[in-house]
XYZ file of C-alpha atoms in Angstrom:
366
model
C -4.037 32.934 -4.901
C -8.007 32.878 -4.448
C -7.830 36.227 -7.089
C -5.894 34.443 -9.507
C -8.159 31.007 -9.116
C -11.204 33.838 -9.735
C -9.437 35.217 -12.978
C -8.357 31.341 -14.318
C -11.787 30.130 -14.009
C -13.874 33.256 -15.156
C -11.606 33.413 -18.229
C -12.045 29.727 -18.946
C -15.901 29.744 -18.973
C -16.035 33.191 -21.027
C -12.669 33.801 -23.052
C -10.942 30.026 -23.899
C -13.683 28.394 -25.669
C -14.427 31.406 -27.850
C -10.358 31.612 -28.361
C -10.020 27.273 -29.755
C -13.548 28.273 -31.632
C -10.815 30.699 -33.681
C -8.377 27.884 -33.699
C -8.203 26.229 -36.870
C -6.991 23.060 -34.880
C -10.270 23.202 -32.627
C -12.464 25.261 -35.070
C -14.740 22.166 -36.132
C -15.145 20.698 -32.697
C -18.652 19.560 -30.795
C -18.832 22.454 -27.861
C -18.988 19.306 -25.462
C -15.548 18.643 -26.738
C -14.741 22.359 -26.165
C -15.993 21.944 -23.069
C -13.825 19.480 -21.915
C -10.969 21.030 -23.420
C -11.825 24.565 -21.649
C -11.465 22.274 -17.742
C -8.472 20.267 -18.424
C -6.454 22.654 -20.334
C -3.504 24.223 -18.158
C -2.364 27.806 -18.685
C 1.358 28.640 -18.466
C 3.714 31.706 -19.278
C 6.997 31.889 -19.915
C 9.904 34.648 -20.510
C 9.910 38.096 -19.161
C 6.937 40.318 -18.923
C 9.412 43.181 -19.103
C 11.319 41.595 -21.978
C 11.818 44.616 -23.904
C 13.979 46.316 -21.191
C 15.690 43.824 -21.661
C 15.859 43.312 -25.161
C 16.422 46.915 -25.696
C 20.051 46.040 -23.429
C 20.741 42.670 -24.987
C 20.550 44.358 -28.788
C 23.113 46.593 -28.243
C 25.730 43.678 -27.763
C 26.763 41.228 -29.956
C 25.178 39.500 -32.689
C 26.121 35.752 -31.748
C 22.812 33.473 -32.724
C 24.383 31.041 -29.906
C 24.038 33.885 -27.156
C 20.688 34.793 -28.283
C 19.200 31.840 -28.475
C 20.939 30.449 -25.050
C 19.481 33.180 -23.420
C 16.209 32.313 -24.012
C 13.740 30.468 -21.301
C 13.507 27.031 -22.398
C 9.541 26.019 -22.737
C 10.137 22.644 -23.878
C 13.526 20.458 -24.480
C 14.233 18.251 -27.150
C 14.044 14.581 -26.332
C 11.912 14.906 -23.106
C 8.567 13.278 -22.670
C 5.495 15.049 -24.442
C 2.583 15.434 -22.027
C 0.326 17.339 -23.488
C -0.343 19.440 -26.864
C 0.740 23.048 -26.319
C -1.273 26.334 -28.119
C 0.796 29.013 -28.353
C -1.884 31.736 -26.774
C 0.330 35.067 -27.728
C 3.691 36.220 -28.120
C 6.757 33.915 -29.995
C 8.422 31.037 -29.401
C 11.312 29.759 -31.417
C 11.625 26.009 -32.446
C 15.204 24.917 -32.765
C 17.145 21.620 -32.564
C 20.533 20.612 -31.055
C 23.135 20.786 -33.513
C 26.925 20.605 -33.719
C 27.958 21.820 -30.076
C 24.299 24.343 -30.191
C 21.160 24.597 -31.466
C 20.046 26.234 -34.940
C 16.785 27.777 -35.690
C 14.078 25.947 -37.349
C 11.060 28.180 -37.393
C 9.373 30.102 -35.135
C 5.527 29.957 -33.803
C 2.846 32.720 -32.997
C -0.188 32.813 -31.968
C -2.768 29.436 -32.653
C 0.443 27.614 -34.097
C 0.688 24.313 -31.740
C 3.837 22.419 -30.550
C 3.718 18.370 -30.517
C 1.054 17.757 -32.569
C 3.572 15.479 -35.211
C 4.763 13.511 -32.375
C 1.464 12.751 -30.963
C -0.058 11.490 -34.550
C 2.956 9.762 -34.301
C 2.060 7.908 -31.101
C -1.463 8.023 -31.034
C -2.203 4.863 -29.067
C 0.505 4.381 -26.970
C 3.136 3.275 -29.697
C 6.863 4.598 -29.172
C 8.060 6.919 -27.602
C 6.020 10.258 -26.735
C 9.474 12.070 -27.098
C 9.733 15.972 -28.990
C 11.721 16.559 -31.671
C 12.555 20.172 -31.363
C 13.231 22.567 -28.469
C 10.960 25.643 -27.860
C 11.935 28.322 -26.509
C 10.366 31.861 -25.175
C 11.210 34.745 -27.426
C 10.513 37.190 -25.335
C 7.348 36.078 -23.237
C 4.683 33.589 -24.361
C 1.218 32.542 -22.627
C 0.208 28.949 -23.689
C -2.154 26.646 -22.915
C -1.059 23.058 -22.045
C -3.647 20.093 -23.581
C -3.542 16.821 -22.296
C -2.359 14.255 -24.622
C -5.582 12.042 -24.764
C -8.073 14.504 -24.917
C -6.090 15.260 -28.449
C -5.617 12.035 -29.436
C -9.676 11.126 -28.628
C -11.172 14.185 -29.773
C -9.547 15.883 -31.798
C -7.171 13.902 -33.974
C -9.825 12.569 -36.261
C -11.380 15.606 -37.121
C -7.915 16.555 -38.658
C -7.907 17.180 -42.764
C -6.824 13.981 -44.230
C -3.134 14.943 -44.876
C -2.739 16.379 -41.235
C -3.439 12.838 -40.250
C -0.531 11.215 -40.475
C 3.350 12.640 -39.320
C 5.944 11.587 -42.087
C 9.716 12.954 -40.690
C 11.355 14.399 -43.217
C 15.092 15.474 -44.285
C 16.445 18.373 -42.443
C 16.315 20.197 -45.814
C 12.094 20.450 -45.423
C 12.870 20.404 -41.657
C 9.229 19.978 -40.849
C 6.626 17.097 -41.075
C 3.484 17.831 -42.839
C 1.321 18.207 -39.368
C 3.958 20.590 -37.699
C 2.220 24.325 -37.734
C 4.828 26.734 -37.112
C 5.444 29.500 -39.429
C 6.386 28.672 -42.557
C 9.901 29.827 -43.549
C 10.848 27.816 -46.301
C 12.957 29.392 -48.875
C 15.178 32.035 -46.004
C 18.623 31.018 -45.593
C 19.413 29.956 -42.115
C 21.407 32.982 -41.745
C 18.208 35.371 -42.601
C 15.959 32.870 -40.171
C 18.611 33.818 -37.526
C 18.648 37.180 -38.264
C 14.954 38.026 -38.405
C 14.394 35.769 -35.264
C 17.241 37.262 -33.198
C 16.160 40.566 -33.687
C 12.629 39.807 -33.435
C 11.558 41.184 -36.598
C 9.237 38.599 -36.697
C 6.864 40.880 -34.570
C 6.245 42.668 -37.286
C 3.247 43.185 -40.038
C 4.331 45.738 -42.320
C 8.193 46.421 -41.546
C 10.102 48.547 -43.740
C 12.596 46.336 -45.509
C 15.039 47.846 -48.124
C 16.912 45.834 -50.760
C 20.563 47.350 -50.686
C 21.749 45.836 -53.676
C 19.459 48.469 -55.391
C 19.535 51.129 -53.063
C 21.333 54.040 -54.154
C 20.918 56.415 -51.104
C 19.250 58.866 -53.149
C 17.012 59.407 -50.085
C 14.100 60.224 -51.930
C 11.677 58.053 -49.137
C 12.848 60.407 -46.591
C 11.511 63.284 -48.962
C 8.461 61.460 -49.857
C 7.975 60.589 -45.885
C 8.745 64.346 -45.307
C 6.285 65.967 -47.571
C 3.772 63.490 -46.266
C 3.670 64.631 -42.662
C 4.454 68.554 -42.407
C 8.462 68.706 -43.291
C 8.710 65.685 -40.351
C 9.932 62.418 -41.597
C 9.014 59.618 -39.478
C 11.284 57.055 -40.551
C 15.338 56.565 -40.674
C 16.750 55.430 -43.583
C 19.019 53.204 -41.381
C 18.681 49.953 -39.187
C 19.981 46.479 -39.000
C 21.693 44.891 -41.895
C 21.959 41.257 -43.429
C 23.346 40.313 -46.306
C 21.125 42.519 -48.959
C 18.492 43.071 -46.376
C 17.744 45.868 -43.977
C 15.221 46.668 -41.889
C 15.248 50.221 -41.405
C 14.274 52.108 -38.204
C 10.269 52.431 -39.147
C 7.243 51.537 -37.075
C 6.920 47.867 -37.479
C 3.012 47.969 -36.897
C 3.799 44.814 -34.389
C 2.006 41.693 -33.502
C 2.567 42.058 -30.187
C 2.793 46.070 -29.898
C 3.712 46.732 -26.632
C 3.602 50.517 -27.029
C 0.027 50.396 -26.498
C 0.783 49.271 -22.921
C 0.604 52.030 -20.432
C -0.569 55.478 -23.023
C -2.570 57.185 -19.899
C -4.939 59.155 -22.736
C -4.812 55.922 -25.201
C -3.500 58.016 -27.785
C -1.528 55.404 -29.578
C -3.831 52.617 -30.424
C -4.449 50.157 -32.749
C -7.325 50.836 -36.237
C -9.563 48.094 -35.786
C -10.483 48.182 -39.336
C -6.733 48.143 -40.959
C -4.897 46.717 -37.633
C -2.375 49.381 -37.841
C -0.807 51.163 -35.025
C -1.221 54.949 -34.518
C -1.062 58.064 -32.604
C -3.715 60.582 -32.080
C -1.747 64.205 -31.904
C -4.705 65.573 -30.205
C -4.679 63.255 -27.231
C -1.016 62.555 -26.782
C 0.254 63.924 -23.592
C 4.115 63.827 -24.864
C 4.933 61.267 -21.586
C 7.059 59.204 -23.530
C 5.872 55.497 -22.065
C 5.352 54.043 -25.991
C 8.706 55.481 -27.320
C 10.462 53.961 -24.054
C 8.415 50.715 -24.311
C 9.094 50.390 -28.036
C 11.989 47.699 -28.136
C 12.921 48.834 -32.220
C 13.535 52.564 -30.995
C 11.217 53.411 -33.597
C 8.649 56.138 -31.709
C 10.812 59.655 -31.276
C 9.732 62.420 -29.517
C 9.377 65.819 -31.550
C 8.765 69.606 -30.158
C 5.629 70.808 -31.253
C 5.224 73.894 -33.260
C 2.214 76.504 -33.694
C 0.567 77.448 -37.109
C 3.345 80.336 -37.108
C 5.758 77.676 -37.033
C 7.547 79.057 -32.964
C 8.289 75.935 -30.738
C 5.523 75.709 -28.208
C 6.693 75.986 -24.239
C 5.358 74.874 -20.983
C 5.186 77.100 -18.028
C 8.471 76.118 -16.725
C 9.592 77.083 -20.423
C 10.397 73.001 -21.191
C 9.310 72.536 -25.226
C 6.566 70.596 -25.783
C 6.909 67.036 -26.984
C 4.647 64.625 -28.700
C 5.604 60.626 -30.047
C 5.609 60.420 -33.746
C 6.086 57.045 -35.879
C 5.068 55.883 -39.093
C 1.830 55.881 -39.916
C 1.912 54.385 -43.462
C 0.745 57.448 -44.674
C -2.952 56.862 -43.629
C -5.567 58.976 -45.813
C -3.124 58.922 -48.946
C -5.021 56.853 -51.666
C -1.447 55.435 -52.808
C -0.455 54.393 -49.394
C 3.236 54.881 -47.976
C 4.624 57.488 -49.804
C 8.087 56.043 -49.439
C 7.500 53.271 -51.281
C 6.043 54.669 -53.818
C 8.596 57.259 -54.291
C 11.699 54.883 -54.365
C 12.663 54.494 -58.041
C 14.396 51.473 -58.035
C 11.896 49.367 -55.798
C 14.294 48.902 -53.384
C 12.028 49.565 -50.733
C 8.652 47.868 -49.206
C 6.338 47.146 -46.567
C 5.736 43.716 -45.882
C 4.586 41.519 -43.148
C 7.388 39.009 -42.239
C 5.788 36.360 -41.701
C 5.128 36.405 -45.621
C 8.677 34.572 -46.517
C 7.679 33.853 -49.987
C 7.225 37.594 -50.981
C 10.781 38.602 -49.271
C 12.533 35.705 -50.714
C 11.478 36.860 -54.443
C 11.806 40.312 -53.863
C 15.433 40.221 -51.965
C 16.579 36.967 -54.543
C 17.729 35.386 -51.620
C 19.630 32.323 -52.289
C 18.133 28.665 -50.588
């Protein structure tokens, strides 16, 4: 207990004021108000630390939205009293609402997205009821920080932009007020939301989406992937399917990239000047701990080969291994060569959280 006291304060007077300075939410505030923020503010975590044992389990089951969503921690329930603002400090969380018999999807939230901020504008003052809309829930596991209510509604509220300031609720169409912050998602089909959020493709920045109403298996990214990197593709031209969409089995270049958790040699890390995720060959010890962490399956182990081409062996005669994934082709001008070889752009590397750009390109309908 006394350690983790040590840890909770040291990180407040060092790490959370710097953090709500990178807010946008808390960007503009006095650093007395920061301050005060920094000693009230309550950190929490919820989920599973090891959630992509178990997600890696849970994926090869059924598809049912219902199951998936039931089966994940509850942060915050719908119609229970609001008692504070909460920051979403890393990791997911899904907001949905009680519908039918269940609950459907309504967006999701990452990291500096907020939960509660409508219904406090709403309230500000002591008028109504304090009550949230939505349910939240842990995708995965989430670290937040819990604000008390009136430090919000005294210090921070008014230094909102002018059309934050007030919370209008809106049809369920728009399903969002205009000072909710979770991701936008407007234009997916609630059927794609689902899908993307079940499978927690969310996670990642530049997934490998193909279109398959204009893919025509010619397989010419494989090729183009192949020549890249040494006869060795380091994709699959397969993965899971909805409607026209697909997100085939390709290093996602996560948010949350738990494969860099645990590398002994720190072989697979992440470019601070592009944010991508990759593997140095000459430091990667072949132990396996990203590929098994990796909760898409998308880091495989290959044998190594010398320049003559023989499979290299250890003493015991055991082949060499060493992880491999997609690393968008880094030093090609062009970038991924699989994209650019695909001839009917069915194929392309896009952060998720960019809706508008996957809506146009997959002509999803609303």
């Amino acid at each position: 207990v006394a350690a983790h006291d040590y840890i909770d304060n040291l990180y407040r007077q060092r790490g959370l004021a710097s953090r709500l300075r990178e807010t946008p939410l808390f960007s503009k505030l006095d650093p007395d108000v920061l301050a005060l923020i920094t000693e009230s503010a309550v950190f929490e975590s919820h989920g599973h630390f090891d959630w992509t044992h178990r997600f890696q389990r849970e994926r090869s089951g059924g598809d049912d939205t219902g199951e998936v969503i039931g089966s994940e921690p509850l942060i915050f329930e719908q119609g229970h009293y609001l008692e504070g603002l909460l920051l979403i400090h890393s990791g997911f969380a899904r907001v949905s609402e009680k519908f039918d018999q269940g609950e459907r999807t309504i967006g999701y939230l990452a990291k500096d997205d907020v939960f509660g901020l409508s219904e406090i504008i709403e309230t500000r003052g002591g008028s109504g009821n304090r009550k949230a809309r939505h349910n939240l829930r842990a995708i995965g596991y989430v670290d937040t920080v819990r604000i008390p209510t009136h430090i919000i509604e005294e210090h921070v509220l008014d230094h909102l932009p002018e059309n934050k300031r007030t919370s209008r609720k809106l049809g369920v169409a728009s399903k969002r007020s205009d000072a909710e912050a979770f991701v936008d998602t407007k234009g997916l089909p609630q059927s794609t939301l689902d899908f993307l959020v079940d499978h927690r493709f969310i996670n990642g920045t530049k997934a490998m989406v193909i279109n398959t109403d204009r893919c025509i298996n010619c397989d010419d990214c494989v090729r183009a992937c192949a020549s890249t990197h040494d006869g060795n593709p380091r994709f699959i031209r397969h993965g899971r399917s909805h409607l026209n969409l697909m997100v085939a089995n390709a290093c996602m270049h996560c948010v949350d990239a738990v494969c860099l958790i645990g590398c002994p040699t720190g072989a697979i890390h992440r470019e601070l000047d592009t944010g991508n995720v990759v593997i140095d060959d000459t430091t990667c010890v072949g132990c396996q701990t990203c590929a098994n962490s990796c909760p898409y399956d998308n880091i495989r182990m290959v044998e190594i080969r010398d320049t003559g081409g023989a499979f290299l062996k250890d003493p015991d005669g055991e082949q060499l291994l060493r992880a491999t994934k997609c690393d968008l082709c880094a030093g090609q001008l062009g970038g991924p060569a699989c994209q650019r070889a695909c001839p009917h752009d069915a194929l392309l590397r896009v952060d998720i959280r960019d809706t508008d750009t996957l809506t146009r390109w997959l002509d999803l309908p609303n």
